[in-house]
Amino acid sequence: MKQVVLSFFTRLLTRIKQPLLPHINVHRAVQRLIKICGEIKSGPSENEEIQFLCTLCAKIKSDPYLVNFFLEVPKNSDGPKYAQLSPLSQMGPKSSKRSLEYSIVNSLLAMCSSEDGRVAVKACEGLMLCSSLPEKSAVTCLIENTDFCANLTNRLIKLYQRLPSTVNPDDLDAVYAKWGLDGISETENQQTFPGKRNVVSFLSWLDYCDQLITIANPTVARAFARFIYSNFLVAFIEPAIMQTSESGVVAATAYLRRCLKTVVSSILLSEFVRFILGDEKKPEKSQESSCKMKMRLIERCNHLSEEISLISLKLFDTLLQKNCSFIVYNLVLRNLEGGKHIQSGVSCHYSLQSKCPASLADTVFSDSITIETMSESDDSKSKDLTQTPPSSVEMERLAEAIDVQTLSSDDSSHVSPLHSVSKDGDQNSPQPDDQTVSLQSNSDTEKNHIDSATDNVSVAETSKPQQQQQQQQPQQQAVSEINDSDNLFLSQDNKAPEMTIKYYRSEVHKVINSFLCLLPEDIKSALPEADSGYDMYLRDAHKQFKSYENMCQDWKWPNQMDCSTESDHGFYEGAFLQMLFSKVSQMLHQSYAVNLQVTSVISRLCLFPQPVLHDFFLDPALPVTKDIKLLYSVLQKVVSDIKSRKKSKANFSQMLQTTRKLLINEHKTIDSMDTETFNEMSAVIVLEEFCKELSAIAFVKQYAVITRLSL
């Protein structure tokens, strides 16, 4: 009989066009039916119950005011006998303060744990509809008078507690989990890794919570996200991260990283970020931080256990891929925006009229110069890039390498060509070349007019290698700008401060030369006739920079570098940058996997379209104060260490070639090379490829600015 009645009301609500629910005799009967739904778990009328509830939720969603007829005062509370028969908005002041009952939500919560997957999914869909209602009365009742937040969070906690205590982070990354598609057979569970079914169930439910927060009423979304923060992240994830067991730390950090990759909604992501990084906005001080989680994770990047170090670096790498400006600001930018690292009396000069460096604003782009089309096939070798500076046509060919690639993939994850050395064959891996790109200026036009703002610098012009030393001069002309927005050191409405010295950002060809020529030719791993793979780096950098520009277009970057900020301490780059530069300086003593991950994190920071970050990482001639480390200076010290080691090894070049072949064919083993030597040789190769990647990023950023200016 119950099934018949539920089916009748379902059809009635679906087909009737007249507003029947406001009638007292209708919504009283409907209210009684709501209360009997979900009373018996896995009962015979479960399908009819969920169909009835979902139909009612759809009706309320189309007319949100109707929800007030289903918010009633419980029978055991004091008040008028039929207070529940009137809409909540018509109740008196006293009755509106009483605890109300939201029967629809209570029934849906009960049916979310049904053994029938289809019933559970439909119940979750009904909760999504209820949580997205704009009515303030329903929002308040949902948060304060139901177990909505607690029920969903407790289920997330139970699923987390079922996860395997040890897990391979690579296996975890390969798991695909979407809410509603979490079915997995027992055979598949055993063939991959034990506990995969539990992992899929947990990630699927987290995906549901994330989707619900995305579409829910903002008040409900914030309340639910805060409940997850306090009752799940702080109560369960934090103790797991802080434990002393190495295997437990690896598993807990891997699960946290996988959660970050799943979360998309900005509200829930902000709670995860607050949990990991804290909410500090002031510049860091050495050995001082209120966020123990952040400091512990940074310290573990230098852990003796390579597994812990690697998974901690991967966590920060994942953080830098998320659409949240506070991540970059908290880790790096808040320590740089004050300009304490810049020499006193030096200011960066910009053209306020064009919002780009003055020399670039005055540059005349000839209409007769066009980028020639590349005629070579994809599998043909590109023209060798030698130390002899190429002509303007070669510069155009590098730019064309970006345009000629049709980017059809929507995947915005950063997979640097540097990371493909050990995974792909010769055609897919960037073959290091002992020949480098040198962009030479025409000898008739460049004659030390560095401090003249009227000199026009053509992008096709290049500089001689012997003039590379001039990049240390503080009065260079600038030809690179990062984005075409208000993200400049000086806003358009402000006047440039009067300084004794005006610093012009290094010209792009000098930046490219600085990184490509950093490693001497005699300690490079590639053969002279091999393809340098530079075109691949250009295409990859173009794709990733475009993705980062789209992600950051709504971010509110600091619009100026305030060098006049008073503080009681000097410049401190922050614990995160200090850790990264320390890892770079120790490249020769670290494993290949760790070096790859460190360079991946740094390249992500370089890709952000922010002028302060760009100058700090990609301008070797930035006039910094004494004892301040730039990325370029740290790399120089590593190269000096490599040179000294080369003198003690007669077969250094041969070992480099052997190591490169081993990295390309990772299944091969060479017994004659010990682990220490392999790590040292692989570090040289990683450094060689990393310099190519940095130069490609610098070129692509400049190319993007020129493209916008020429439109």
XYZ file of C-alpha atoms in Angstrom:
711
model
C 0.000 0.000 0.000
C 2.888 2.345 0.838
C 4.398 1.859 -2.606
C 1.082 2.638 -4.304
C 0.592 5.857 -2.347
C 4.146 7.024 -3.049
C 3.781 6.263 -6.753
C 0.483 8.137 -6.869
C 1.919 11.270 -5.274
C 4.997 11.082 -7.500
C 2.850 11.038 -10.641
C 0.599 13.738 -9.219
C 3.484 16.105 -8.475
C 5.031 15.403 -11.868
C 1.950 15.982 -14.002
C -0.116 18.576 -12.155
C 0.322 22.119 -13.434
C -1.584 23.892 -10.668
C 0.249 24.927 -7.450
C -1.162 22.351 -5.047
C 1.613 22.205 -2.454
C 0.683 25.503 -0.712
C -2.722 24.034 0.178
C -2.778 22.849 3.770
C -4.458 19.531 3.016
C -1.816 18.757 0.400
C 1.435 19.680 2.098
C 0.320 18.087 5.394
C -0.128 14.765 3.606
C 3.121 15.206 1.716
C 4.929 15.994 4.977
C 3.755 12.718 6.523
C 4.946 10.806 3.457
C 8.358 12.482 3.685
C 8.817 11.279 7.256
C 8.208 7.620 6.414
C 10.838 7.689 3.658
C 14.146 6.184 4.744
C 12.760 4.663 7.943
C 13.530 1.109 6.807
C 16.976 0.643 5.312
C 16.919 -1.340 2.062
C 13.144 -1.694 2.369
C 10.883 -2.995 -0.418
C 9.594 0.512 -1.219
C 13.028 2.142 -1.421
C 12.807 2.903 -5.135
C 9.385 4.528 -4.788
C 10.596 6.537 -1.798
C 13.590 8.022 -3.580
C 11.552 8.794 -6.693
C 9.025 10.644 -4.547
C 11.696 12.637 -2.681
C 13.584 13.604 -5.838
C 10.371 14.718 -7.550
C 9.497 16.861 -4.546
C 13.011 18.371 -4.488
C 12.723 19.257 -8.167
C 9.386 20.987 -7.502
C 10.885 22.996 -4.648
C 13.933 23.885 -6.734
C 11.696 25.356 -9.437
C 9.826 27.417 -6.800
C 12.150 27.836 -3.762
C 9.502 29.583 -1.647
C 7.669 26.259 -1.301
C 10.399 24.972 1.012
C 8.933 27.068 3.822
C 5.909 24.716 3.944
C 8.208 21.815 4.803
C 10.115 23.486 7.647
C 8.048 22.607 10.692
C 8.265 22.974 14.417
C 8.627 19.547 16.084
C 5.578 18.288 17.953
C 7.353 18.134 21.299
C 8.279 21.844 21.221
C 6.204 24.595 22.794
C 4.061 26.610 20.419
C 0.739 26.742 18.616
C -0.798 23.405 17.835
C -0.716 23.898 14.100
C 2.340 26.109 13.794
C 3.807 23.689 11.283
C 0.934 24.261 8.867
C 1.959 27.836 8.076
C 4.901 28.955 6.030
C 7.958 29.858 8.060
C 7.928 33.415 6.758
C 4.439 33.924 8.278
C 5.393 32.753 11.776
C 5.765 35.187 14.643
C 9.100 36.252 16.084
C 9.003 33.672 18.851
C 8.218 30.687 16.652
C 10.912 31.626 14.121
C 13.600 31.242 16.794
C 12.565 27.704 17.706
C 14.377 24.653 16.447
C 12.850 23.619 13.139
C 12.734 20.258 11.456
C 13.832 19.810 7.830
C 12.233 16.422 7.088
C 13.251 16.261 3.422
C 16.955 16.563 4.253
C 16.705 14.060 7.099
C 15.096 11.454 4.837
C 17.632 12.028 2.056
C 20.529 11.698 4.506
C 19.129 8.362 5.660
C 18.882 7.084 2.092
C 22.422 8.223 1.151
C 23.772 5.143 2.912
C 21.551 2.727 0.997
C 23.124 -0.507 -0.234
C 21.557 0.127 -3.613
C 23.997 2.380 -5.438
C 21.342 3.932 -7.653
C 19.215 4.901 -4.666
C 22.237 6.394 -2.884
C 23.201 8.456 -5.944
C 19.669 9.840 -6.319
C 19.579 10.720 -2.621
C 22.850 12.624 -3.048
C 21.365 14.470 -6.010
C 18.390 15.441 -3.860
C 20.739 16.840 -1.215
C 22.434 18.922 -3.898
C 19.081 20.447 -4.804
C 18.217 21.176 -1.181
C 21.609 22.742 -0.441
C 21.392 25.066 -3.449
C 18.090 26.732 -2.442
C 18.381 30.519 -2.004
C 15.825 30.768 0.832
C 17.546 32.026 4.000
C 15.177 30.075 6.238
C 16.086 26.819 4.512
C 19.810 27.637 4.638
C 19.703 28.369 8.369
C 17.673 25.247 9.117
C 19.945 23.069 6.992
C 23.079 24.214 8.797
C 21.812 24.499 12.371
C 19.003 21.953 12.710
C 20.095 18.992 10.600
C 23.046 16.629 10.506
C 23.825 17.669 6.944
C 27.446 18.773 7.500
C 28.181 16.190 10.173
C 26.663 13.266 8.259
C 28.542 13.915 5.022
C 31.826 14.638 6.819
C 31.555 11.545 9.023
C 31.135 9.409 5.940
C 34.281 10.986 4.490
C 36.132 10.199 7.714
C 34.982 6.562 7.750
C 36.114 6.078 4.164
C 39.477 7.676 4.975
C 39.995 5.312 7.901
C 39.549 2.341 5.540
C 42.394 3.423 3.268
C 45.454 1.145 3.159
C 48.148 2.150 5.649
C 50.858 1.933 2.987
C 50.523 2.916 -0.644
C 52.718 3.638 -3.639
C 52.204 7.322 -4.576
C 52.505 6.437 -8.264
C 49.653 3.921 -7.949
C 47.584 6.550 -6.179
C 48.119 9.056 -8.984
C 46.863 6.534 -11.533
C 43.535 6.013 -9.744
C 40.539 7.500 -11.546
C 37.637 8.332 -9.261
C 34.445 10.244 -9.974
C 31.334 10.398 -7.855
C 28.680 8.018 -9.142
C 31.277 5.965 -11.061
C 33.061 4.310 -8.161
C 32.345 0.703 -9.079
C 35.356 -1.623 -9.148
C 35.512 -5.395 -9.360
C 37.359 -7.600 -6.883
C 39.645 -8.837 -9.668
C 40.692 -5.311 -10.608
C 41.175 -4.499 -6.943
C 43.725 -7.304 -6.573
C 45.419 -6.856 -9.938
C 46.372 -3.227 -9.316
C 47.130 -2.826 -5.616
C 45.376 -4.006 -2.444
C 42.869 -1.504 -1.166
C 42.188 0.213 -4.475
C 38.433 -0.186 -3.975
C 38.638 1.733 -0.695
C 40.747 4.432 -2.351
C 38.208 4.838 -5.162
C 35.315 5.011 -2.675
C 37.046 7.695 -0.616
C 38.037 9.835 -3.607
C 34.576 9.460 -5.143
C 32.901 10.723 -1.990
C 35.381 13.600 -1.744
C 34.532 14.453 -5.345
C 30.834 14.509 -4.392
C 31.499 16.846 -1.468
C 33.504 19.085 -3.790
C 30.722 19.163 -6.391
C 28.109 19.866 -3.724
C 30.123 22.809 -2.364
C 30.497 24.139 -5.906
C 26.748 24.379 -6.561
C 25.476 24.898 -2.995
C 24.287 28.151 -1.520
C 27.470 30.080 -0.554
C 26.476 30.086 3.119
C 25.944 26.324 3.102
C 29.155 25.793 1.134
C 31.270 27.765 3.595
C 29.719 26.019 6.604
C 30.303 22.587 5.075
C 33.885 23.424 4.051
C 34.704 24.698 7.546
C 33.239 21.522 9.028
C 35.514 19.436 6.787
C 38.478 21.585 7.826
C 37.949 21.218 11.568
C 36.585 17.670 11.766
C 38.514 15.950 8.966
C 41.676 17.845 8.070
C 42.675 18.986 11.545
C 41.326 15.969 13.420
C 42.576 13.174 11.134
C 44.925 14.368 8.383
C 47.143 16.485 10.626
C 47.991 13.682 13.108
C 48.714 11.368 10.170
C 51.094 13.914 8.620
C 52.830 14.635 11.927
C 53.472 10.991 12.826
C 57.016 9.594 13.009
C 56.539 6.422 10.961
C 58.176 6.941 7.556
C 55.761 4.679 5.682
C 52.827 6.347 7.418
C 54.129 9.817 6.551
C 54.532 8.877 2.884
C 51.004 7.448 2.725
C 49.390 10.385 4.557
C 51.186 12.970 2.395
C 50.275 11.053 -0.761
C 46.601 10.959 0.282
C 46.641 14.692 1.037
C 48.187 15.404 -2.364
C 45.588 13.220 -4.083
C 42.830 15.089 -2.250
C 44.256 18.368 -3.545
C 44.173 17.056 -7.101
C 40.498 16.120 -6.647
C 39.301 19.392 -5.116
C 38.144 22.014 -7.629
C 35.709 24.289 -5.775
C 37.342 27.505 -4.597
C 35.704 27.392 -1.150
C 36.895 23.890 -0.279
C 40.299 24.526 -1.887
C 40.788 27.572 0.322
C 40.240 25.401 3.404
C 42.812 22.864 2.194
C 45.268 25.684 1.489
C 44.649 27.209 4.918
C 45.269 23.818 6.473
C 48.596 23.341 4.645
C 49.982 26.888 4.482
C 48.133 28.780 7.191
C 46.719 32.259 6.659
C 49.789 34.457 7.149
C 50.121 37.422 4.783
C 53.001 39.395 6.266
C 56.597 38.751 5.123
C 58.233 35.799 6.807
C 60.893 36.026 9.473
C 63.607 33.452 9.830
C 62.710 30.596 12.176
C 59.260 32.085 12.803
C 56.000 30.647 11.518
C 52.586 30.119 13.036
C 51.773 27.239 10.664
C 53.428 24.076 11.911
C 52.066 22.035 9.013
C 53.751 24.200 6.391
C 57.102 24.227 8.181
C 57.012 20.474 8.728
C 56.314 19.817 5.049
C 59.102 22.181 3.958
C 61.540 20.540 6.358
C 60.636 17.134 4.977
C 61.690 18.227 1.493
C 65.225 17.878 2.907
C 64.478 14.626 4.730
C 67.033 11.833 4.741
C 64.400 9.493 3.344
C 64.146 10.061 -0.392
C 60.529 8.862 -0.413
C 59.486 11.488 2.135
C 61.478 14.203 0.380
C 60.016 13.337 -3.014
C 56.366 13.153 -1.931
C 56.709 16.452 -0.021
C 58.090 18.173 -3.135
C 55.264 16.694 -5.189
C 52.747 18.117 -2.732
C 54.082 21.638 -3.283
C 54.209 20.990 -7.022
C 50.504 20.115 -6.920
C 49.736 23.203 -4.844
C 51.298 25.456 -7.484
C 48.924 24.004 -10.083
C 45.782 25.004 -8.188
C 43.749 28.076 -9.042
C 44.421 30.006 -5.851
C 46.529 33.169 -5.794
C 47.155 32.878 -2.047
C 49.363 29.820 -2.606
C 52.004 31.716 -4.605
C 51.631 34.768 -2.405
C 52.124 32.827 0.827
C 55.033 30.718 -0.407
C 57.053 33.312 -2.329
C 55.539 36.636 -3.306
C 54.886 38.151 0.120
C 58.629 38.049 0.793
C 59.555 39.691 -2.531
C 56.919 42.393 -2.999
C 58.560 44.674 -0.430
C 61.643 44.976 -2.644
C 64.092 44.349 0.194
C 66.220 42.248 -2.147
C 66.771 45.170 -4.555
C 69.740 47.466 -4.025
C 68.865 50.748 -2.375
C 68.605 53.637 -4.798
C 67.586 51.403 -7.715
C 64.160 51.445 -9.324
C 62.720 49.464 -12.205
C 61.802 51.863 -15.001
C 58.553 51.354 -16.907
C 56.712 53.334 -19.528
C 53.503 54.356 -17.770
C 51.811 55.159 -21.047
C 52.083 51.705 -22.558
C 52.406 49.689 -19.357
C 55.592 48.094 -20.620
C 59.300 48.925 -20.367
C 60.114 52.239 -21.989
C 62.476 50.846 -24.599
C 59.934 48.254 -25.652
C 57.219 50.889 -25.917
C 59.434 52.923 -28.264
C 60.400 49.958 -30.408
C 59.181 50.057 -33.997
C 58.083 46.717 -35.396
C 58.590 46.765 -39.143
C 55.639 45.563 -41.194
C 58.029 43.953 -43.634
C 59.247 41.473 -41.032
C 57.166 38.319 -41.007
C 57.614 34.984 -39.338
C 58.457 32.424 -41.959
C 56.640 29.146 -42.080
C 58.539 26.053 -41.117
C 58.623 23.601 -43.993
C 60.318 20.728 -42.241
C 58.248 17.681 -41.348
C 57.671 16.757 -37.715
C 60.147 13.906 -37.825
C 62.898 15.829 -39.589
C 65.769 17.278 -37.627
C 65.630 20.936 -36.788
C 68.453 23.247 -37.723
C 71.381 23.003 -35.321
C 71.548 25.861 -32.846
C 75.193 26.784 -32.441
C 77.111 29.234 -30.366
C 77.446 31.336 -33.462
C 74.525 33.728 -33.109
C 71.795 32.995 -35.665
C 70.305 35.570 -37.952
C 66.976 37.297 -37.527
C 65.381 34.588 -39.635
C 66.525 32.029 -37.058
C 64.935 34.106 -34.303
C 61.729 34.118 -36.294
C 62.000 30.372 -36.771
C 62.086 29.926 -32.989
C 58.947 32.011 -32.683
C 57.320 30.006 -35.476
C 58.060 26.840 -33.505
C 55.422 28.048 -31.092
C 52.779 28.982 -33.655
C 53.186 25.921 -35.847
C 52.101 23.584 -33.062
C 48.329 23.096 -32.887
C 47.439 22.508 -29.272
C 44.405 20.263 -29.229
C 44.757 18.877 -25.738
C 42.772 20.468 -22.910
C 45.057 19.018 -20.257
C 46.752 21.888 -18.447
C 49.010 19.790 -16.253
C 52.666 20.638 -16.613
C 54.707 17.808 -18.094
C 58.049 19.307 -18.921
C 60.106 17.779 -21.745
C 62.814 17.533 -19.132
C 60.762 14.801 -17.435
C 60.511 12.741 -20.598
C 64.214 12.007 -20.853
C 63.930 8.792 -18.926
C 60.550 7.708 -20.271
C 60.584 8.222 -24.024
C 62.695 7.255 -26.944
C 65.013 9.442 -28.924
C 62.200 11.045 -30.892
C 60.183 12.125 -27.882
C 62.931 13.067 -25.450
C 64.713 16.401 -25.701
C 68.193 15.486 -26.825
C 70.701 17.805 -25.170
C 72.880 19.702 -27.593
C 76.320 21.043 -26.967
C 75.365 23.891 -29.234
C 73.392 26.796 -27.851
C 71.242 29.653 -29.022
C 72.942 33.027 -29.165
C 70.858 35.940 -30.341
C 73.140 38.561 -31.894
C 72.428 42.231 -32.356
C 73.319 43.907 -35.593
C 76.798 45.344 -35.204
C 75.716 48.606 -36.800
C 72.912 49.274 -34.334
C 74.233 48.136 -30.942
C 77.152 50.302 -29.798
C 76.808 50.561 -26.066
C 73.717 52.836 -26.172
C 72.457 51.127 -23.031
C 71.273 54.250 -21.247
C 69.563 55.845 -24.235
C 65.772 55.462 -24.169
C 65.451 56.347 -27.843
C 67.318 53.311 -29.174
C 65.013 50.870 -30.909
C 65.638 47.242 -30.115
C 64.256 44.863 -32.717
C 63.277 41.390 -31.549
C 65.020 39.980 -34.578
C 68.302 41.604 -33.540
C 70.744 39.673 -31.418
C 73.892 40.292 -29.407
C 77.420 38.958 -29.767
C 78.544 36.306 -27.292
C 81.439 38.435 -26.039
C 78.961 41.160 -25.054
C 77.237 38.789 -22.655
C 79.295 40.176 -19.775
C 77.550 43.527 -20.188
C 74.359 42.062 -18.733
C 75.677 42.854 -15.265
C 75.348 46.593 -15.917
C 72.389 48.071 -14.013
C 71.261 50.397 -16.807
C 70.184 47.939 -19.491
C 67.319 48.460 -21.844
C 64.337 46.226 -21.214
C 62.550 44.299 -23.914
C 60.535 41.866 -21.885
C 57.273 42.323 -20.015
C 55.255 39.564 -18.487
C 51.583 40.404 -18.879
C 49.367 43.097 -20.313
C 47.440 43.812 -17.157
C 47.831 46.092 -14.163
C 50.395 43.775 -12.602
C 53.315 46.169 -12.713
C 55.602 47.519 -10.058
C 54.130 50.971 -10.716
C 50.454 51.565 -11.475
C 49.391 53.744 -14.375
C 48.133 56.476 -12.080
C 51.382 56.764 -10.101
C 54.480 58.653 -11.102
C 57.813 56.924 -11.207
C 59.811 57.816 -8.102
C 62.901 59.887 -8.583
C 65.856 57.567 -8.104
C 69.531 58.001 -8.786
C 69.644 54.800 -10.852
C 67.026 53.383 -13.176
C 67.308 49.683 -13.849
C 66.034 48.284 -17.134
C 65.146 44.622 -17.204
C 67.658 42.471 -19.078
C 67.083 42.000 -22.778
C 65.573 38.664 -23.631
C 68.474 37.515 -25.817
C 70.875 38.134 -22.937
C 68.689 36.115 -20.591
C 68.550 33.257 -23.100
C 72.319 33.372 -23.612
C 72.928 33.470 -19.872
C 71.113 30.191 -19.276
C 72.084 28.368 -22.469
C 75.772 29.244 -22.077
C 75.836 28.578 -18.348
C 77.076 25.027 -18.818
C 80.301 24.822 -20.864
C 80.241 22.823 -24.073
C 82.812 20.293 -22.897
C 80.593 19.101 -20.048
C 77.362 18.702 -21.975
C 75.924 15.284 -22.652
C 74.592 15.693 -26.188
C 76.561 14.977 -29.327
C 77.228 17.919 -31.666
C 75.119 16.412 -34.438
C 72.166 15.614 -32.160
C 68.904 17.550 -32.099
C 68.954 20.026 -29.222
C 65.259 19.529 -28.476
C 64.868 23.276 -27.928
C 61.794 23.479 -30.161
C 60.067 20.990 -27.885
C 60.800 23.174 -24.882
C 59.415 26.199 -26.730
C 56.153 24.467 -27.560
C 55.776 23.124 -24.048
C 56.547 26.501 -22.462
C 54.080 28.233 -24.787
C 51.329 25.784 -23.893
C 51.949 26.007 -20.163
C 52.353 29.787 -20.070
C 49.073 30.197 -21.920
C 47.411 27.912 -19.379
C 48.867 29.869 -16.462
C 47.809 33.184 -18.016
C 44.224 31.944 -18.277
C 44.300 30.685 -14.704
C 45.762 33.900 -13.291
C 43.745 36.446 -15.250
C 41.383 37.101 -12.315
C 44.058 36.993 -9.636
C 44.780 40.175 -7.734
C 48.549 40.396 -7.883
C 50.371 43.194 -6.017
C 50.466 46.095 -8.478
C 53.807 47.494 -7.363
C 57.010 46.707 -5.548
C 57.051 48.992 -2.523
C 60.735 49.414 -1.759
C 59.994 52.049 0.889
C 58.277 49.639 3.277
C 59.710 49.948 6.746
C 60.488 46.760 8.647
C 62.560 45.732 11.605
C 64.412 43.017 9.709
C 66.264 42.582 6.458
C 65.347 40.539 3.438
C 64.405 36.910 3.973
C 63.389 34.880 0.955
C 61.215 32.605 3.043
C 61.512 28.986 4.082
C 60.148 27.679 0.781
C 62.593 29.507 -1.498
C 65.420 28.799 0.901
C 64.628 25.100 0.671
C 64.410 25.174 -3.139
C 67.741 26.957 -3.587
C 69.319 24.575 -1.101
C 68.044 21.614 -3.127
C 69.408 23.154 -6.334
C 72.827 23.698 -4.771
C 72.885 20.021 -3.738
C 71.926 18.646 -7.154
C 75.131 16.623 -7.510
C 74.371 14.785 -4.272
C 70.697 14.024 -4.961
C 68.932 11.354 -6.951
C 67.658 11.858 -10.465
C 64.007 11.779 -9.341
C 64.520 14.450 -6.671
C 66.367 16.744 -9.083
C 63.581 16.409 -11.631
C 60.980 17.330 -9.041
C 62.940 20.333 -7.773
C 63.347 21.730 -11.289
C 59.655 21.114 -11.953
C 58.644 23.234 -8.956
C 60.987 26.069 -9.957
C 59.822 26.064 -13.571
C 56.219 26.431 -12.365
C 57.180 29.504 -10.380
C 58.896 30.924 -13.477
C 55.755 30.413 -15.567
C 53.547 32.672 -13.463
C 52.831 35.958 -15.300
C 53.978 38.131 -12.427
C 56.790 40.694 -12.869
C 58.332 40.308 -9.409
C 58.603 36.540 -9.766
C 59.877 36.833 -13.329
C 62.713 39.189 -12.400
C 63.761 37.200 -9.348
C 63.979 33.892 -11.200
C 64.773 34.812 -14.794
C 66.836 38.022 -14.705
C 70.488 37.146 -13.994
C 71.461 40.846 -13.843
C 68.871 41.901 -11.269
C 70.648 44.376 -8.933
C 70.177 42.631 -5.605
C 71.780 43.458 -2.294
C 74.817 41.658 -0.985
C 74.495 37.970 -0.088
C 71.099 37.661 -1.809
C 70.844 34.502 -3.893
C 69.252 34.476 -7.310
C 68.463 31.304 -9.201
C 71.185 32.100 -11.730
C 73.858 32.591 -9.062
C 72.936 29.292 -7.414
C 73.212 27.509 -10.762
C 76.604 29.139 -11.337
C 77.925 27.590 -8.138
C 76.676 24.182 -9.230
C 78.471 24.578 -12.568
C 81.687 25.533 -10.751
C 81.403 22.374 -8.690
C 80.909 20.328 -11.862
C 84.037 21.837 -13.431
C 86.146 20.921 -10.430
C 84.817 17.358 -10.448
C 85.478 17.013 -14.166
C 89.197 17.564 -13.633
C 89.413 14.474 -11.439
C 87.583 12.223 -13.927
C 89.366 11.434 -17.166
C 86.350 9.733 -18.749
C 83.833 12.389 -17.688
C 82.327 12.876 -21.158
C 82.014 9.148 -21.748
C 80.204 8.677 -18.438
C 77.805 11.471 -19.384
C 76.972 9.749 -22.669
C 76.487 6.429 -20.904
C 74.231 7.973 -18.267
C 72.084 9.666 -20.889
C 71.570 6.385 -22.724
C 70.645 4.774 -19.423
C 68.060 7.472 -18.697
C 66.495 7.065 -22.126
C 66.355 3.281 -21.735
C 65.440 3.092 -18.069
C 65.094 -0.712 -18.087
C 68.792 -1.176 -18.814
C 71.323 -1.465 -16.036
C 75.016 -0.669 -16.014
C 76.962 -2.516 -13.363
C 80.146 -0.543 -13.948
C 78.615 2.703 -12.612
C 77.944 3.079 -8.910
C 74.969 4.991 -7.526
C 76.979 8.045 -6.519
C 78.490 8.445 -9.982
C 75.125 7.909 -11.645
C 73.503 10.596 -9.476
C 76.321 12.992 -10.288
C 76.150 12.410 -14.048
C 72.351 12.536 -14.131
C 72.440 15.830 -12.221
C 74.610 17.341 -14.971
C 72.077 16.205 -17.581
C 69.155 17.577 -15.560
C 70.959 20.910 -15.200
C 71.658 20.985 -18.939
C 67.998 20.423 -19.787
C 66.802 22.765 -17.045
C 68.768 25.642 -18.567
C 67.045 24.997 -21.901
C 63.681 25.023 -20.171
C 64.355 28.323 -18.399
C 65.524 30.002 -21.596
C 62.427 28.740 -23.422
C 60.163 30.154 -20.705
C 61.902 33.539 -20.917
C 61.536 33.586 -24.706
C 57.870 32.558 -24.646
C 56.986 35.248 -22.111
C 58.656 37.897 -24.263
C 57.000 36.509 -27.388
C 53.579 36.811 -25.716
C 54.175 40.498 -24.938
C 55.344 41.295 -28.465
C 52.355 39.467 -29.935
C 49.958 41.584 -27.870
C 51.734 44.821 -28.741
C 51.697 44.058 -32.469
C 47.936 43.401 -32.563
